[in-house]
CSV table of C-alpha atoms in Angstrom, one decimal:
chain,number,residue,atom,x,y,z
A,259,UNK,CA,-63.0,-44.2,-60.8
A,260,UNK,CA,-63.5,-41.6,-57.8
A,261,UNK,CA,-63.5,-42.7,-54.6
A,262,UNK,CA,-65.5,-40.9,-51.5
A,263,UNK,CA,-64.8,-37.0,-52.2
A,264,UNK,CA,-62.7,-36.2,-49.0
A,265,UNK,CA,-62.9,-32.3,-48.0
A,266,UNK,CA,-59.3,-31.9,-48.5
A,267,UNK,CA,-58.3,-34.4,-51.1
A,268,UNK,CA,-59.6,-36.5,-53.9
A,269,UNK,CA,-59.2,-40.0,-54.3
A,270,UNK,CA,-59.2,-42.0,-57.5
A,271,UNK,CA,-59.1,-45.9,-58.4
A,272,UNK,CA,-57.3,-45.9,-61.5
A,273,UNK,CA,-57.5,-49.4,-64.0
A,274,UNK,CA,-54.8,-50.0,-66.4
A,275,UNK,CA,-53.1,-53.0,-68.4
A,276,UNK,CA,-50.4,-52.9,-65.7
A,277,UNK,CA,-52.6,-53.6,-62.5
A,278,UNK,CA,-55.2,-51.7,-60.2
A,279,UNK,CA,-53.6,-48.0,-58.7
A,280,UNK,CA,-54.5,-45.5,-56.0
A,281,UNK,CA,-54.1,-41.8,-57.4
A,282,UNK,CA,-54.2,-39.4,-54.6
A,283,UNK,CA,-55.3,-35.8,-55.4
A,284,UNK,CA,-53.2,-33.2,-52.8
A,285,UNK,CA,-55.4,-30.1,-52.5
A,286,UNK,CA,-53.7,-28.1,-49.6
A,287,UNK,CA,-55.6,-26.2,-47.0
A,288,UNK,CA,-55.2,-28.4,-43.8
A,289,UNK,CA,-53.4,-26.5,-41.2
A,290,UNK,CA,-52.4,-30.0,-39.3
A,291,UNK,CA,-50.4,-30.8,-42.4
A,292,UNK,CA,-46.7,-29.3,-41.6
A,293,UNK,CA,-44.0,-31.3,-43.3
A,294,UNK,CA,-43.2,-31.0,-46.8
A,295,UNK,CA,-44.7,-33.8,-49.1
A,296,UNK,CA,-41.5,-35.0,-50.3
A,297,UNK,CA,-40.4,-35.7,-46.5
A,298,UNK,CA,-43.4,-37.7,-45.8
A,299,UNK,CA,-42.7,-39.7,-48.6
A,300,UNK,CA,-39.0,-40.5,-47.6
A,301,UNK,CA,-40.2,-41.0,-44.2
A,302,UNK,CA,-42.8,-44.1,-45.3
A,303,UNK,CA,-40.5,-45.5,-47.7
A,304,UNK,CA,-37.8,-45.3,-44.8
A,305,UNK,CA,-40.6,-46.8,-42.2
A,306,UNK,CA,-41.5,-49.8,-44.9
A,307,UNK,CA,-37.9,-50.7,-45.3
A,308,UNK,CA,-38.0,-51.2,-41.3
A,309,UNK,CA,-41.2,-53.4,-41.3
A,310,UNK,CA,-44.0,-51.2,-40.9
A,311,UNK,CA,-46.6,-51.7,-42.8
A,312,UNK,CA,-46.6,-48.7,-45.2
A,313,UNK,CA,-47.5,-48.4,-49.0
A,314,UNK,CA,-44.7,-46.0,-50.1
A,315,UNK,CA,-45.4,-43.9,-53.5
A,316,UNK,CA,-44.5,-45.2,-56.4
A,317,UNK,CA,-42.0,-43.2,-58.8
A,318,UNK,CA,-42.3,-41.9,-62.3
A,319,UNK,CA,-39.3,-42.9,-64.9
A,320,UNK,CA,-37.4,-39.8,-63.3
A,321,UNK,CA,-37.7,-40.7,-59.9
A,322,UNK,CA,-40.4,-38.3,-58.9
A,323,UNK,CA,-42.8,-39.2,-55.9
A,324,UNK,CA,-45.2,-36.6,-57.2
A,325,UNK,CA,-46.5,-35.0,-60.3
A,326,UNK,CA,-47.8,-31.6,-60.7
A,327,UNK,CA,-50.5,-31.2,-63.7
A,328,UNK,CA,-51.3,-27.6,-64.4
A,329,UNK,CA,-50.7,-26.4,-60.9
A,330,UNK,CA,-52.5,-30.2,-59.3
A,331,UNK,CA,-50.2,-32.5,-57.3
A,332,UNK,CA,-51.0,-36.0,-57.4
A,333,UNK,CA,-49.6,-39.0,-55.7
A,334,UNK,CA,-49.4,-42.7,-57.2
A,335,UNK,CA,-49.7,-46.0,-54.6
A,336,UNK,CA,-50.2,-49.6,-55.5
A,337,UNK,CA,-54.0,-50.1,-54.8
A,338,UNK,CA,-54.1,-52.2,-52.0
A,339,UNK,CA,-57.2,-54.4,-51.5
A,340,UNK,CA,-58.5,-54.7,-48.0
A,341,UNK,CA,-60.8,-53.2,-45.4
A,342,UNK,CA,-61.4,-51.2,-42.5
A,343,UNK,CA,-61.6,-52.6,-38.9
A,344,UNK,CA,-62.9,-50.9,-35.9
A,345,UNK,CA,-62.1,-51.5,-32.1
A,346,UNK,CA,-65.1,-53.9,-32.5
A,347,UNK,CA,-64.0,-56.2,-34.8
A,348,UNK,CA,-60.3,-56.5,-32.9
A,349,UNK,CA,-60.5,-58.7,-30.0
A,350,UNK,CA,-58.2,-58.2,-26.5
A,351,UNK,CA,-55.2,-60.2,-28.3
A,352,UNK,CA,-56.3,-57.5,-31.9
A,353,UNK,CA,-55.8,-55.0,-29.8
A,354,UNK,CA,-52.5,-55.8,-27.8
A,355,UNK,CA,-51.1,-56.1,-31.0
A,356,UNK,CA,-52.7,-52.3,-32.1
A,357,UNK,CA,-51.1,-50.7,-29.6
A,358,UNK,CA,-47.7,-52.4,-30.1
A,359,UNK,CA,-48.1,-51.8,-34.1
A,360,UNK,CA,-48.5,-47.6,-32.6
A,361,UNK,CA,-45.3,-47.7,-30.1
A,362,UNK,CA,-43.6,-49.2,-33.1
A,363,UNK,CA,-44.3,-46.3,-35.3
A,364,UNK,CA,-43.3,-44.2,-32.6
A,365,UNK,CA,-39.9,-45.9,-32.1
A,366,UNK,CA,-39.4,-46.1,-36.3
A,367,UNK,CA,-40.1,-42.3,-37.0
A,368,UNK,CA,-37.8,-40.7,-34.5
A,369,UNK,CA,-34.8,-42.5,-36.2
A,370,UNK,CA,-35.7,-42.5,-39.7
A,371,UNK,CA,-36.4,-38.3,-39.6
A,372,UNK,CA,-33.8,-37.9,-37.4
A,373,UNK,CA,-31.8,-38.8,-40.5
A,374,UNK,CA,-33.9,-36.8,-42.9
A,375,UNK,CA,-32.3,-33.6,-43.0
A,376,UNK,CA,-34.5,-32.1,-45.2
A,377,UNK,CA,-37.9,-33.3,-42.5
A,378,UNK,CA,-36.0,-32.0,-39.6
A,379,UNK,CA,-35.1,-28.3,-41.3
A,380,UNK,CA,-38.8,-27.7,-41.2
A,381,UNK,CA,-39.5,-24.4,-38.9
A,382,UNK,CA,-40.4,-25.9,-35.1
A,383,UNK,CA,-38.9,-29.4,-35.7
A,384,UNK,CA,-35.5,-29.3,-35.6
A,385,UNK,CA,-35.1,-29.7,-31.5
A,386,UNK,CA,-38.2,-30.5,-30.0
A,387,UNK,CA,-37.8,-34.3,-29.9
A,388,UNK,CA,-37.6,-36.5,-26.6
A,389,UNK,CA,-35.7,-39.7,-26.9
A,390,UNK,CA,-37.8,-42.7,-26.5
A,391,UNK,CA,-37.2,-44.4,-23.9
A,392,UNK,CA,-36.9,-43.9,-20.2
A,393,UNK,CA,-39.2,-40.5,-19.5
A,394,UNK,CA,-37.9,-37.1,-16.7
A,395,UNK,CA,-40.7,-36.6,-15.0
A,396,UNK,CA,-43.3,-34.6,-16.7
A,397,UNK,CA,-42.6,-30.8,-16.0
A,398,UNK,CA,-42.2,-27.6,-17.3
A,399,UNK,CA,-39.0,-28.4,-20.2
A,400,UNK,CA,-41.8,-30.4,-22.5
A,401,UNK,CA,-44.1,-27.1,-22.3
A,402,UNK,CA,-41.1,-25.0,-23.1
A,403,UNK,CA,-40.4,-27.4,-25.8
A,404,UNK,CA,-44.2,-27.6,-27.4
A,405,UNK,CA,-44.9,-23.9,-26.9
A,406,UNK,CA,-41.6,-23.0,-28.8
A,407,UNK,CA,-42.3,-25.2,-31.4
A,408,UNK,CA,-45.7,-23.8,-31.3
A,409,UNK,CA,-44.5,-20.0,-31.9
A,410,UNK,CA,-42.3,-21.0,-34.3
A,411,UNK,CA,-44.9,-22.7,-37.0
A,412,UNK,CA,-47.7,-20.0,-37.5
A,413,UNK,CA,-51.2,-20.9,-38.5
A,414,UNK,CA,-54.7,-21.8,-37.2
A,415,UNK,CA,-55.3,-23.7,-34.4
A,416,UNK,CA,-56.7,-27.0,-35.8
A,417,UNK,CA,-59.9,-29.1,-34.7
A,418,UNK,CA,-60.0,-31.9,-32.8
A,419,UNK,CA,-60.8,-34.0,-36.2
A,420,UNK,CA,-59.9,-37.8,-35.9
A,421,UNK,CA,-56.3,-37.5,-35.1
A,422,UNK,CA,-55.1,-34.5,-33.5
A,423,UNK,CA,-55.9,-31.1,-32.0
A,424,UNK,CA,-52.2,-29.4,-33.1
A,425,UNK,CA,-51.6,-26.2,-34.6
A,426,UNK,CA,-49.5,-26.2,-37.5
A,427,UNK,CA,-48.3,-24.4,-41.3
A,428,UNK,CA,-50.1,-25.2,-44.6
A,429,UNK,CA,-47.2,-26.1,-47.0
A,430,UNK,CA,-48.2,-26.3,-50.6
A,431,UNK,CA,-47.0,-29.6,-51.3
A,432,UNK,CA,-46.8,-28.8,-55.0
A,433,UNK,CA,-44.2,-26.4,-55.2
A,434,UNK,CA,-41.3,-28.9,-54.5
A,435,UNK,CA,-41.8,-32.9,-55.6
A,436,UNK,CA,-39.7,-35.3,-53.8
A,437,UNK,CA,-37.3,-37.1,-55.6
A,438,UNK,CA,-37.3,-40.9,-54.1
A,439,UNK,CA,-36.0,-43.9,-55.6
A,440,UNK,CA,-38.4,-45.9,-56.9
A,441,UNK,CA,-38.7,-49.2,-55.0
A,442,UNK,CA,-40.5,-52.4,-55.6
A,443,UNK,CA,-43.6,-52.2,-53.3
A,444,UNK,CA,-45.6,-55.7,-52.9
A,445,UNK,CA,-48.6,-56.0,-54.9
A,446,UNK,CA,-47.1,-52.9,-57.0
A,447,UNK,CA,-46.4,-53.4,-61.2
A,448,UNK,CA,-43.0,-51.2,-61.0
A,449,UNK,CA,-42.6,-47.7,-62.5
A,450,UNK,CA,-46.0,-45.7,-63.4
A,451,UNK,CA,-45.1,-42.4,-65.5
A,452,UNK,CA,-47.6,-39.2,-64.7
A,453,UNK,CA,-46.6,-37.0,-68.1
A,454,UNK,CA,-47.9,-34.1,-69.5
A,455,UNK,CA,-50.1,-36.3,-71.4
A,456,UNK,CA,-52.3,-38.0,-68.4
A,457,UNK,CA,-55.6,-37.4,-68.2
A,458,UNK,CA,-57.4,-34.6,-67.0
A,459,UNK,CA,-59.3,-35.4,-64.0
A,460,UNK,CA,-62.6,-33.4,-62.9
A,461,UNK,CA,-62.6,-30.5,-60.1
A,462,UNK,CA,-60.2,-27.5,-59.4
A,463,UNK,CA,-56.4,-28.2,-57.7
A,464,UNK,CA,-57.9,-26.9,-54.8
A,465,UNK,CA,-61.3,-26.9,-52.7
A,466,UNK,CA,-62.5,-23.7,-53.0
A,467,UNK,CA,-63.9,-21.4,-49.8
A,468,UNK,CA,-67.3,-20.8,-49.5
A,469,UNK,CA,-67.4,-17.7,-47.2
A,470,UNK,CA,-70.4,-18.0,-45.9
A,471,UNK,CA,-70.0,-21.5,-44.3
A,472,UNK,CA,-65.8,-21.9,-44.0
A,473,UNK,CA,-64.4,-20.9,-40.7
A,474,UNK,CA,-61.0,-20.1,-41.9
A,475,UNK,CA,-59.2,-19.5,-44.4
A,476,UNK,CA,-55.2,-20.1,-45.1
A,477,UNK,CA,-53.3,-17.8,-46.7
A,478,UNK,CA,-54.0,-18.0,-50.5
A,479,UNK,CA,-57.9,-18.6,-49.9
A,480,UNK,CA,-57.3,-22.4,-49.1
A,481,UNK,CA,-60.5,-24.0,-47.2
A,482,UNK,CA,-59.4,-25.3,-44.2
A,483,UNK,CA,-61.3,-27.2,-41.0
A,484,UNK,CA,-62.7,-25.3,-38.5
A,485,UNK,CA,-60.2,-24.3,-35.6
A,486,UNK,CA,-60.9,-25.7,-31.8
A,487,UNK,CA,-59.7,-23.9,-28.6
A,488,UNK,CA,-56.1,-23.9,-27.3
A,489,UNK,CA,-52.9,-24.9,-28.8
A,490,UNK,CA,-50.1,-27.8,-28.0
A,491,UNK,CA,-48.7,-26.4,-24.9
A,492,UNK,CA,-52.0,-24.7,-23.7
A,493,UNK,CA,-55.0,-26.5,-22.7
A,494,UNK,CA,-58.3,-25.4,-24.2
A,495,UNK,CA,-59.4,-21.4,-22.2
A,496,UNK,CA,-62.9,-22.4,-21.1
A,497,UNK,CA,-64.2,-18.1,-22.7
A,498,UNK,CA,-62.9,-19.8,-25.9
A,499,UNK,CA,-65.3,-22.6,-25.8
A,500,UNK,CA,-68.1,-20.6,-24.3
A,501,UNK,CA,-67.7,-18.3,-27.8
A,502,UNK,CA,-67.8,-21.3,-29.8
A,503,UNK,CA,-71.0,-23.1,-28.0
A,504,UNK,CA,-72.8,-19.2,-28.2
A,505,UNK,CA,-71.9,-19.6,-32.0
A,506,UNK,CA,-73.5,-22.8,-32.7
A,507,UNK,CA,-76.6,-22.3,-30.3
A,508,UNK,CA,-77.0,-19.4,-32.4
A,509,UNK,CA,-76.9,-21.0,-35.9
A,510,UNK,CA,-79.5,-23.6,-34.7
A,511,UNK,CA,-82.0,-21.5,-32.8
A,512,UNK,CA,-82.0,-19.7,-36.3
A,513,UNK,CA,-82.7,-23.0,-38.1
A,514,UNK,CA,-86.1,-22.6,-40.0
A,515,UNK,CA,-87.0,-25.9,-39.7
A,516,UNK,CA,-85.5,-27.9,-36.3
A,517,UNK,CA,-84.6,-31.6,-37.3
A,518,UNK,CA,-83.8,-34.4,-34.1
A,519,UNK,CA,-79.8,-33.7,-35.2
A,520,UNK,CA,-80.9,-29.7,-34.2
A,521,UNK,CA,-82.4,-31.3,-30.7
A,522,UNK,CA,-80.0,-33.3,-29.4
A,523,UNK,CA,-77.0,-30.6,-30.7
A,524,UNK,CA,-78.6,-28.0,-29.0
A,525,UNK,CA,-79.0,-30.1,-25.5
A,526,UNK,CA,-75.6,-31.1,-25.9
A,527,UNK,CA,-74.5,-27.6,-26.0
A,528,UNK,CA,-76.1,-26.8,-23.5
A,529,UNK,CA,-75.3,-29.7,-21.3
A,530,UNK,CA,-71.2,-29.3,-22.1
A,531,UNK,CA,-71.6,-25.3,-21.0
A,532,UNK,CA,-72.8,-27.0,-17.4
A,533,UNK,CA,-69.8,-29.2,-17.4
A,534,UNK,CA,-67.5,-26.9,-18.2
A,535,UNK,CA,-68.6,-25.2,-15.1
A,536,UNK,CA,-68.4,-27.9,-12.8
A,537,UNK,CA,-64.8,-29.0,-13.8
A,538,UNK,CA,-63.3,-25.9,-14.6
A,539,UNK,CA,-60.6,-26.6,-11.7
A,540,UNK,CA,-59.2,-30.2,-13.8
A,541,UNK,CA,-57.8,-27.8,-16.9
A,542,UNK,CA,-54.4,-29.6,-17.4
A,543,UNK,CA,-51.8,-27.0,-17.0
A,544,UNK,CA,-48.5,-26.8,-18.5
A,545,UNK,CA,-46.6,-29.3,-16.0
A,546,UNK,CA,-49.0,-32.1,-17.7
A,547,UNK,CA,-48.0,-32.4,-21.3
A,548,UNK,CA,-46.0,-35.2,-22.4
A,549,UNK,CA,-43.3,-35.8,-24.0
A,550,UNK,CA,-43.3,-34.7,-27.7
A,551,UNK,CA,-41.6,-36.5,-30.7
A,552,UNK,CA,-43.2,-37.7,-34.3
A,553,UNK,CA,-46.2,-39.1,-34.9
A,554,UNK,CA,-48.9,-40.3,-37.3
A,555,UNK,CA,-50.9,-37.1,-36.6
A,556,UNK,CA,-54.0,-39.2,-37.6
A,557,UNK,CA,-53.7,-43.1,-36.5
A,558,UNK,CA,-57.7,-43.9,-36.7
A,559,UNK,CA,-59.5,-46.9,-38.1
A,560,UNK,CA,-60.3,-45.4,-41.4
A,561,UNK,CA,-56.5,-45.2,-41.7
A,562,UNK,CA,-55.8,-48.6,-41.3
A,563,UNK,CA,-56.2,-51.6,-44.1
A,564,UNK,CA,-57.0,-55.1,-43.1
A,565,UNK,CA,-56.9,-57.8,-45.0
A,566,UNK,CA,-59.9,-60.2,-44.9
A,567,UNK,CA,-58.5,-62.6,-42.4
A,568,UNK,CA,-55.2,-60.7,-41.2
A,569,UNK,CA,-55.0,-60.0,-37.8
A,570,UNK,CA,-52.4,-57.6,-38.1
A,571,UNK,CA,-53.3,-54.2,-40.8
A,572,UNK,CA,-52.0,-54.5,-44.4
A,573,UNK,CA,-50.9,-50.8,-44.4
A,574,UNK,CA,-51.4,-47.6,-42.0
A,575,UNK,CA,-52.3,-44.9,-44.9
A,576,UNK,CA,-52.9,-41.2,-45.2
A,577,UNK,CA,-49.7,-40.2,-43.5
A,578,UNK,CA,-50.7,-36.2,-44.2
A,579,UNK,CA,-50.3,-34.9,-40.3
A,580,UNK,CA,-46.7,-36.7,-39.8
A,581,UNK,CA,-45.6,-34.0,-37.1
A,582,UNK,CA,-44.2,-33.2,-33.7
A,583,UNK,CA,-46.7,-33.7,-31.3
A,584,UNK,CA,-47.0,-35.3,-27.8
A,585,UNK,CA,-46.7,-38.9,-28.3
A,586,UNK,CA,-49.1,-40.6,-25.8
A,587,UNK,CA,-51.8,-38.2,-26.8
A,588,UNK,CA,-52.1,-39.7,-29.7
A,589,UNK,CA,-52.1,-43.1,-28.5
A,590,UNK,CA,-55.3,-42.6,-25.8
A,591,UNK,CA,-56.7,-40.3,-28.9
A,592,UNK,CA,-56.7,-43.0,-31.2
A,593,UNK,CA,-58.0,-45.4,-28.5
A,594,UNK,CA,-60.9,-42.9,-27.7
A,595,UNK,CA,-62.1,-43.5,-31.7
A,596,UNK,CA,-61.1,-47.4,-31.9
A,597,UNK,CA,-62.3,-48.6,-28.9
A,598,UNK,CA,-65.8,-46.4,-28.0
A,599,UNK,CA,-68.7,-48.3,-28.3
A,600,UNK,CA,-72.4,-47.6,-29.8
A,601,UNK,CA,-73.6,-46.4,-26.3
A,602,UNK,CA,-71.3,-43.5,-26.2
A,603,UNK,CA,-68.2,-45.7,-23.9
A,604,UNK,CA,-65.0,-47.3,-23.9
A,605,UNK,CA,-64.4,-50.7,-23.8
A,606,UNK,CA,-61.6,-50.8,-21.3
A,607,UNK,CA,-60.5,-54.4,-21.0
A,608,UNK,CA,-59.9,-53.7,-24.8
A,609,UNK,CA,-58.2,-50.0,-23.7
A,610,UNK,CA,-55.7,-51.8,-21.0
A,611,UNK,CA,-54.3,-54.1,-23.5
A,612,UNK,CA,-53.6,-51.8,-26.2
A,613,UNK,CA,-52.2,-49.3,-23.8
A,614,UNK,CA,-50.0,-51.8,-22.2
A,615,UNK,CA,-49.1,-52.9,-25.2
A,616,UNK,CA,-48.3,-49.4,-26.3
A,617,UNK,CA,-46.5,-48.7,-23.1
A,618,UNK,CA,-43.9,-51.5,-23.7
A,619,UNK,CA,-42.9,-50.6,-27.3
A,620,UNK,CA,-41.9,-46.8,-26.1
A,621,UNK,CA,-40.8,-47.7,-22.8
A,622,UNK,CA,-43.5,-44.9,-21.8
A,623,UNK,CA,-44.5,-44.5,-18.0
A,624,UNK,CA,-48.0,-44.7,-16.1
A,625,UNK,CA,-47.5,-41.1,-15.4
A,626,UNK,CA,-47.3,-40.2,-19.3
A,627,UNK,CA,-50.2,-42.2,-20.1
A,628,UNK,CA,-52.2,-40.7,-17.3
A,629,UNK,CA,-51.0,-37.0,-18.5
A,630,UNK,CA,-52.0,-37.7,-22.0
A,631,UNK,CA,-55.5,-39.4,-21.0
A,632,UNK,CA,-56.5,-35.6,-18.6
A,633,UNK,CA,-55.3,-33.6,-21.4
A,634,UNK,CA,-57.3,-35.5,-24.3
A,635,UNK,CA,-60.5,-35.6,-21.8
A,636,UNK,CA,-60.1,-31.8,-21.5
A,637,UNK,CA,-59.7,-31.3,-25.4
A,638,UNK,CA,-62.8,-33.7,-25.7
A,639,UNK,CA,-64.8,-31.5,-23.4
A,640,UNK,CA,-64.0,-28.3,-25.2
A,641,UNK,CA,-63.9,-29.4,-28.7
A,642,UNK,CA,-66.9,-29.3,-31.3
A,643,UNK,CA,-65.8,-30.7,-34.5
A,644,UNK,CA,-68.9,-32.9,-35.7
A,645,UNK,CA,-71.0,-30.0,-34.8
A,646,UNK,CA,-68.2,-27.3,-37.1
A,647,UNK,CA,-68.4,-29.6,-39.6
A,648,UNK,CA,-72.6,-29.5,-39.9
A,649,UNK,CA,-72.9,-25.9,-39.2
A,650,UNK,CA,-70.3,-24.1,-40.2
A,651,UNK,CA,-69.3,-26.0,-43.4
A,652,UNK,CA,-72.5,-27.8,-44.5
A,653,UNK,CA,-70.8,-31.0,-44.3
A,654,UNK,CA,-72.6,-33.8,-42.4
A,655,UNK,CA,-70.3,-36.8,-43.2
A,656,UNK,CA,-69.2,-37.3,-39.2
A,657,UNK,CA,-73.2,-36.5,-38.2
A,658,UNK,CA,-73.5,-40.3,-37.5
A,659,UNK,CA,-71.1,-40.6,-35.6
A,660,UNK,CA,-72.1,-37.5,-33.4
A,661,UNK,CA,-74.5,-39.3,-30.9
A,662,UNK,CA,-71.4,-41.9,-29.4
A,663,UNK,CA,-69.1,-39.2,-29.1
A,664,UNK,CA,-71.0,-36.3,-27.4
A,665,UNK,CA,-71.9,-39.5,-25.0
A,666,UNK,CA,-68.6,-40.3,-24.6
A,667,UNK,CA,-67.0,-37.3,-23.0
A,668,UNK,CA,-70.2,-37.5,-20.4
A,669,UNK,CA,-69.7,-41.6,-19.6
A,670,UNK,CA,-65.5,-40.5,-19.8
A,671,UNK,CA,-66.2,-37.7,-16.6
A,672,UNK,CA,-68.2,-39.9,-14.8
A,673,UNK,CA,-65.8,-42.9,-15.3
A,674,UNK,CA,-62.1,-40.9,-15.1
A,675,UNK,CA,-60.8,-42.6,-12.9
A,676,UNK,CA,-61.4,-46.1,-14.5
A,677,UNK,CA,-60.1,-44.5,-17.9
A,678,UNK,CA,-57.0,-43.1,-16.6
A,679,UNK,CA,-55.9,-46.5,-14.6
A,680,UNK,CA,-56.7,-48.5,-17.9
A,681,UNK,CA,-54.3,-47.0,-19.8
A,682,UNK,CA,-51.8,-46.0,-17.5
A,683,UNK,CA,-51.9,-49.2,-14.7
């Protein structure tokens, strides 16, 4: 059975004699994704056996993690039953215990890829990590440190899609299956064999560009999201997103027909232009990035499983964007999705718990958090993603969700004080 048709991978619900599995379709093309599938999948079967809650691949009878199918990589996982939960349905105590559950990833992936060889051979990711713990003070060494990294792994400069705004290399997670030892996963029914006799399921191996709406292509004519301003040691250039807001002013002034989406897009626009203006003098520069080490690269609620009366998630999936990035960016990122409300703002008493919660898992500092909260409101104010996505692509999946966040970023200047004490104080 096919699940929602995501713009970079498939997803299927597969029923057999043995049990209920999740087959994940790998098409390629997302420039956020930089480590080799077969690490990933090391690295969540490493993070599991340390008690986070991960659903690891299952193997075929050969010990393969993955199976290639004419030129198609799929994935098998015990299907999982269980839900999504949003910062509205945790509670203060929910989400103390979400920003623990994010430090705790934090802590768990710098040691197990420190012992994957293989993950930390990767171009850019061999010496770029800083030790948990204990932080120097914020200065020039950790924009030395992202920067290199950051000439070293070519490719487009990704969008600020839930999850990260980090420029990375499209592997083709085909060409090499990882060879894991099959484990015995809860709620799995042991060894499932992908031969040359599985079906054939619908659709090309990969999504296919259509010129006159993708923004970008990688090499090979792989689709890929459409690229935002700036890269990990440099804070969005404010002519970059001037370009980009001329761009999509033109596409709707062109519209033939202007819908209420057109309206409040265009004032939006238009309103973000004046505000980059006013606060051109708060661009974060290089002395502000945090420290950098290996993260989700995507920790949002639609990545999360609940079950229907746990408080604590069943599994953090979709592990794609596993990368070197700065670490408490992607905690106040993920709060800025969990925790934003209907009216476009943050629920802070909800914010200071997670973020406290966060900050004693890594040890992190105020200053860190306070860093990572100026340099996620700047990449708020310069980025466009929901309006790329309907635009550019033709793809209005996040439309709903447009109306809170362009609201956000407005309520967030008006209230950055208040935000940056929550998470860091």
């Amino acid at each position: 059975m096919p699940l929602d048709r995501g713009l970079l991978n498939r997803g299927y619900r597969l029923a057999t004699t043995r049990g209920a599995y999740f087959l994940k379709h790998h098409l390629g093309g997302d420039p956020q994704t930089v480590l080799p599938l077969a690490s990933r999948h090391r690295a969540t079967a490493a993070l599991a056996d340390r008690g986070i809650p991960v659903v690891p691949t299952l193997a075929d009878r050969s010990g393969d993690s993955a199976a290639l199918l004419d030129g198609c990589c799929f994935v098998l996982h015990p299907w999982l039953d269980g839900h999504h939960r949003d910062g509205g349905g945790l509670d203060v105590a929910g989400s103390d215990r979400l920003g623990d559950l994010l430090g705790r990833v934090h802590r768990q992936l710098e040691l197990v890829i420190k012992e994957d060889r293989a993950a930390t051979a990767v171009p850019g990711n061999a010496h770029h990590l800083a030790p948990l713990g204990p932080r120097a003070p914020l200065g020039p060494r950790n924009h030395d440190a992202v920067a290199a990294r950051d000439r070293a792994v070519p490719g487009p400069g990704a969008g600020a899609a839930p999850g990260a705004t980090r420029r990375g290399e499209v592997h083709a997670a085909a060409t090499a299956p990882a060879r894991a030892a099959h484990r015995a996963v809860p709620g799995g029914r042991g060894r499932t064999a992908l031969g040359s006799g599985a079906h054939r399921l619908p659709g090309p191996c990969r999504p296919a560009a259509r010129p006159e709406h993708a923004s970008a292509a990688a090499p090979g004519g792989d689709r890929v999201l459409p690229s935002s301003p700036g890269t990990v040691g440099e804070s969005a250039r404010i002519e970059d997103t001037y370009v980009v807001i001329d761009q999509l002013l033109a596409r709707i002034r062109r519209a033939p027909r202007r819908t209420s989406f057109d309206e409040l897009a265009e004032h939006r626009l238009q309103e973000r232009r004046g505000m980059l203006r006013t606060h051109a003098h708060r661009r974060p520069g290089p002395a502000q990035v945090p420290a950098a080490g290996w993260v989700h690269g995507d920790f949002h609620p639609l990545n999360l499983m609940y079950g229907e009366d746990s408080v604590e998630p069943l599994a953090i999936i979709d592990w794609d964007r596993l990368a070197i990035r700065p670490r408490a960016e992607e905690a106040v990122r993920a709060a800025a999705i969990f925790f934003l409300r209907p009216d476009g703002t943050l629920d802070l008493a909800k914010v200071r718990a997670y973020a406290r919660a966060y900050r004693s898992a890594t040890e992190a500092d105020g200053d860190e958090l306070a860093a990572a909260t100026q340099r996620v409101w700047w990449e708020r104010l310069n980025d466009f993603w929901m309006l790329r996505w309907h635009y550019e692509l033709r793809d209005h999946r996040a439309d709903p969700q447009f109306a809170a966040a362009a609201s956000l970023i407005v309520w967030w200047t008006r209230n950055a004080a208040a935000v940056r004490d929550a998470f860091s104080g």
